[in-house]
CSV table of C-alpha atoms in Angstrom, one decimal:
chain,number,residue,atom,x,y,z
A,1,UNK,CA,161.7,113.2,116.8
A,2,UNK,CA,160.9,116.7,117.8
A,3,UNK,CA,159.6,118.6,114.8
A,4,UNK,CA,161.3,121.7,116.3
A,5,UNK,CA,164.5,120.1,116.8
A,6,UNK,CA,164.4,118.8,113.0
A,7,UNK,CA,163.7,122.3,111.7
A,8,UNK,CA,166.8,123.6,113.7
A,9,UNK,CA,169.1,120.6,112.5
A,10,UNK,CA,167.9,121.0,108.9
A,11,UNK,CA,168.7,124.6,109.1
A,12,UNK,CA,172.2,124.0,110.5
A,13,UNK,CA,172.8,121.3,107.7
A,14,UNK,CA,171.9,123.9,105.0
A,15,UNK,CA,174.1,126.4,106.4
A,16,UNK,CA,177.0,124.2,107.0
A,17,UNK,CA,177.0,122.0,103.9
A,18,UNK,CA,174.7,123.9,101.6
A,19,UNK,CA,175.0,122.4,98.0
A,20,UNK,CA,178.2,120.6,98.9
A,21,UNK,CA,182.0,121.2,99.1
A,22,UNK,CA,184.0,122.1,95.9
A,23,UNK,CA,187.6,121.7,95.0
A,24,UNK,CA,189.6,124.5,93.6
A,25,UNK,CA,193.0,123.0,92.5
A,26,UNK,CA,195.9,125.5,92.3
A,27,UNK,CA,198.9,123.9,90.8
A,28,UNK,CA,199.9,126.7,88.7
A,29,UNK,CA,198.9,124.7,85.5
A,30,UNK,CA,195.3,125.6,84.3
A,31,UNK,CA,194.9,122.3,82.4
A,32,UNK,CA,196.0,120.1,85.2
A,33,UNK,CA,193.7,122.0,87.7
A,34,UNK,CA,190.8,121.5,85.4
A,35,UNK,CA,191.6,117.6,85.1
A,36,UNK,CA,191.9,117.5,89.1
A,37,UNK,CA,188.7,119.3,89.5
A,38,UNK,CA,186.9,117.0,87.1
A,39,UNK,CA,188.2,113.9,88.7
A,40,UNK,CA,187.1,115.3,92.1
A,41,UNK,CA,183.5,115.7,91.0
A,42,UNK,CA,183.5,112.3,89.6
A,43,UNK,CA,184.7,110.8,92.8
A,44,UNK,CA,182.1,112.8,94.8
A,45,UNK,CA,179.4,110.6,93.0
A,46,UNK,CA,177.8,107.8,95.1
A,47,UNK,CA,179.1,105.0,93.0
A,48,UNK,CA,182.8,106.2,93.6
A,49,UNK,CA,182.9,107.7,97.0
A,50,UNK,CA,180.3,105.5,99.1
A,51,UNK,CA,181.2,101.8,99.6
A,52,UNK,CA,177.5,101.1,99.5
A,53,UNK,CA,177.0,103.1,96.5
A,54,UNK,CA,173.9,105.1,97.9
A,55,UNK,CA,175.2,108.4,99.0
A,56,UNK,CA,177.1,111.0,97.2
A,57,UNK,CA,179.9,112.9,99.0
A,58,UNK,CA,177.6,115.9,99.7
A,59,UNK,CA,174.8,113.6,101.1
A,60,UNK,CA,177.4,111.9,103.4
A,61,UNK,CA,178.5,115.4,104.6
A,62,UNK,CA,174.9,116.4,105.4
A,63,UNK,CA,174.5,113.2,107.3
A,64,UNK,CA,177.5,113.6,109.1
A,65,UNK,CA,176.6,117.2,110.3
A,66,UNK,CA,173.2,116.0,111.3
A,67,UNK,CA,174.5,112.8,113.4
A,68,UNK,CA,177.2,115.1,114.9
A,69,UNK,CA,174.5,117.5,116.2
A,70,UNK,CA,172.2,114.6,117.2
A,71,UNK,CA,174.1,111.6,118.2
A,72,UNK,CA,177.3,113.5,119.1
A,73,UNK,CA,179.5,112.0,116.4
A,74,UNK,CA,179.9,109.5,113.4
A,75,UNK,CA,182.4,107.2,112.2
A,76,UNK,CA,183.9,106.9,108.6
A,77,UNK,CA,185.8,103.8,107.8
A,78,UNK,CA,188.5,104.2,105.0
A,79,UNK,CA,187.9,101.4,102.4
A,80,UNK,CA,190.8,100.7,100.0
A,81,UNK,CA,188.6,98.8,97.1
A,82,UNK,CA,189.4,97.9,93.8
A,83,UNK,CA,186.3,99.4,92.3
A,84,UNK,CA,185.4,103.0,91.6
A,85,UNK,CA,187.1,105.8,90.0
A,86,UNK,CA,190.2,105.3,92.6
A,87,UNK,CA,190.8,102.6,94.9
A,88,UNK,CA,189.4,104.5,98.0
A,89,UNK,CA,185.9,104.9,99.4
A,90,UNK,CA,184.3,105.8,102.7
A,91,UNK,CA,181.8,103.7,104.8
A,92,UNK,CA,179.7,105.6,107.2
A,93,UNK,CA,179.2,103.8,110.7
A,94,UNK,CA,176.9,104.7,113.6
A,95,UNK,CA,178.5,105.6,116.8
A,96,UNK,CA,176.3,102.8,118.4
A,97,UNK,CA,178.6,100.3,116.5
A,98,UNK,CA,181.5,100.9,118.7
A,99,UNK,CA,181.7,97.7,121.0
A,100,UNK,CA,181.0,98.2,124.6
A,101,UNK,CA,182.3,94.7,125.6
A,102,UNK,CA,185.7,94.9,124.1
A,103,UNK,CA,188.4,97.5,124.9
A,104,UNK,CA,191.6,95.6,125.0
A,105,UNK,CA,194.4,98.2,124.4
A,106,UNK,CA,196.7,97.7,121.4
A,107,UNK,CA,199.7,99.8,122.8
A,108,UNK,CA,201.1,101.2,125.8
A,109,UNK,CA,200.9,104.9,124.7
A,110,UNK,CA,198.1,107.5,125.6
A,111,UNK,CA,197.1,107.8,122.0
A,112,UNK,CA,194.1,106.1,120.4
A,113,UNK,CA,195.3,103.1,118.8
A,114,UNK,CA,192.3,101.8,117.2
A,115,UNK,CA,188.4,100.9,117.4
A,116,UNK,CA,186.6,97.8,118.1
A,117,UNK,CA,183.5,97.9,115.9
A,118,UNK,CA,180.5,95.5,116.2
A,119,UNK,CA,179.7,93.3,113.2
A,120,UNK,CA,176.5,92.3,112.1
A,121,UNK,CA,175.1,89.5,109.7
A,122,UNK,CA,173.1,90.0,106.6
A,123,UNK,CA,170.0,89.5,108.6
A,124,UNK,CA,171.0,92.3,111.1
A,125,UNK,CA,172.0,90.1,113.9
A,126,UNK,CA,175.0,90.9,115.9
A,127,UNK,CA,178.0,88.8,115.5
A,128,UNK,CA,179.6,87.9,118.8
A,129,UNK,CA,183.3,89.0,118.2
A,130,UNK,CA,183.8,92.7,117.1
A,131,UNK,CA,186.6,93.5,114.5
A,132,UNK,CA,189.4,95.8,115.4
A,133,UNK,CA,190.5,98.6,113.1
A,134,UNK,CA,193.5,100.8,113.4
A,135,UNK,CA,192.9,104.6,114.1
A,136,UNK,CA,194.6,105.3,110.8
A,137,UNK,CA,191.6,103.7,108.9
A,138,UNK,CA,188.9,105.4,111.1
A,139,UNK,CA,187.7,108.9,111.2
A,140,UNK,CA,185.9,109.6,114.4
A,141,UNK,CA,184.0,112.8,114.1
A,142,UNK,CA,183.1,114.1,117.7
A,143,UNK,CA,183.9,117.1,120.0
A,144,UNK,CA,186.0,116.4,122.9
A,145,UNK,CA,185.0,118.8,125.9
A,146,UNK,CA,186.6,117.3,129.0
A,147,UNK,CA,190.2,115.9,129.3
A,148,UNK,CA,188.9,112.3,130.2
A,149,UNK,CA,186.2,112.1,127.4
A,150,UNK,CA,186.7,109.2,125.1
A,151,UNK,CA,183.2,108.9,123.6
A,152,UNK,CA,180.7,111.3,121.9
A,153,UNK,CA,178.0,113.4,123.7
A,154,UNK,CA,175.2,114.8,121.7
A,155,UNK,CA,175.4,118.7,121.1
A,156,UNK,CA,171.6,118.7,121.9
A,157,UNK,CA,171.8,116.9,125.5
A,158,UNK,CA,171.4,120.3,127.2
A,159,UNK,CA,168.1,121.1,125.4
A,160,UNK,CA,166.5,117.7,125.8
A,161,UNK,CA,164.5,118.7,128.9
A,162,UNK,CA,163.1,121.9,127.4
A,163,UNK,CA,162.4,120.2,124.1
A,164,UNK,CA,160.4,117.5,125.9
A,165,UNK,CA,158.5,120.2,128.1
A,166,UNK,CA,157.7,122.2,124.8
A,167,UNK,CA,156.4,119.1,123.1
A,168,UNK,CA,154.3,118.0,126.0
A,169,UNK,CA,152.8,121.5,126.4
A,170,UNK,CA,151.9,121.6,122.7
A,171,UNK,CA,150.3,118.0,122.9
A,172,UNK,CA,148.4,119.1,125.9
A,173,UNK,CA,147.0,122.4,124.2
A,174,UNK,CA,146.1,120.1,121.1
A,175,UNK,CA,144.1,117.6,123.2
A,176,UNK,CA,142.4,120.4,125.1
A,177,UNK,CA,141.4,122.3,121.8
A,178,UNK,CA,140.2,119.0,120.4
A,179,UNK,CA,138.0,118.3,123.4
A,180,UNK,CA,136.6,121.8,123.4
A,181,UNK,CA,135.7,121.4,119.7
A,182,UNK,CA,133.4,118.3,120.6
A,183,UNK,CA,131.5,120.1,123.3
A,184,UNK,CA,128.4,122.4,122.7
A,185,UNK,CA,126.8,124.4,125.4
A,186,UNK,CA,122.9,125.7,125.1
A,187,UNK,CA,121.7,128.2,127.7
A,188,UNK,CA,118.0,128.7,128.0
A,189,UNK,CA,116.7,131.6,130.0
A,190,UNK,CA,113.4,131.2,131.7
A,191,UNK,CA,110.8,134.4,131.9
A,192,UNK,CA,111.0,136.2,135.1
A,193,UNK,CA,108.4,135.2,137.6
A,194,UNK,CA,107.7,138.8,139.0
A,195,UNK,CA,106.0,139.8,135.8
A,196,UNK,CA,106.6,142.7,133.4
A,197,UNK,CA,107.4,146.3,133.8
A,198,UNK,CA,108.7,148.4,136.6
A,199,UNK,CA,106.0,147.4,139.1
A,200,UNK,CA,106.2,143.9,138.8
A,201,UNK,CA,102.7,143.5,138.1
A,202,UNK,CA,101.5,141.0,135.5
A,203,UNK,CA,97.9,142.3,135.6
A,204,UNK,CA,96.5,143.7,132.2
A,205,UNK,CA,95.9,147.4,132.4
A,206,UNK,CA,97.6,147.9,135.7
A,207,UNK,CA,100.3,150.6,135.5
A,208,UNK,CA,101.9,152.7,138.2
A,209,UNK,CA,103.2,156.2,137.7
A,210,UNK,CA,106.3,157.6,139.2
A,211,UNK,CA,104.3,159.5,141.8
A,212,UNK,CA,102.6,156.3,143.0
A,213,UNK,CA,99.2,157.2,141.7
A,214,UNK,CA,97.2,154.3,139.9
């Protein structure tokens, strides 16, 4: 929720995705290239590429880049549906939907065979049994930095302490300035008790020269 971190991630998303990815077909036939590129642009619309019909392909890419930086990864489930331009759509899933209670292997090799994903009811309550999906139907976007790593790690993990300290410092300065703005100080200086002039005498008509004569 840091404003500084949001500025950084927003700039990162703009530089990576920008206005979205485009497809340039090179079949050797100009007419066919135009048809393919037109169909690609049509598929990138929300109603054709997103199973929920809420995000265009460019918006899904921006979300993927942001979640990769903040959460460490994102899941995309391949959905072979009957609706849309072609029978293929994507469903974006949070990495938190990977089940922590089920890890039964579906094979004896060392490759990722599939994923157990937590299911939710319409009202948002978790259903007891997760559902298994083959690895070929899931796109798991994350960076692997260690040989034994099987889950995502936020790219921003090393910066969390500094961001927290910077936010606390800014908050402390803001509170300090607000308190200072509510305070007013008046200084009243009393007249000197020893009188006026160099001699310190307050008697009218009494003066003293530099040679000490009255």
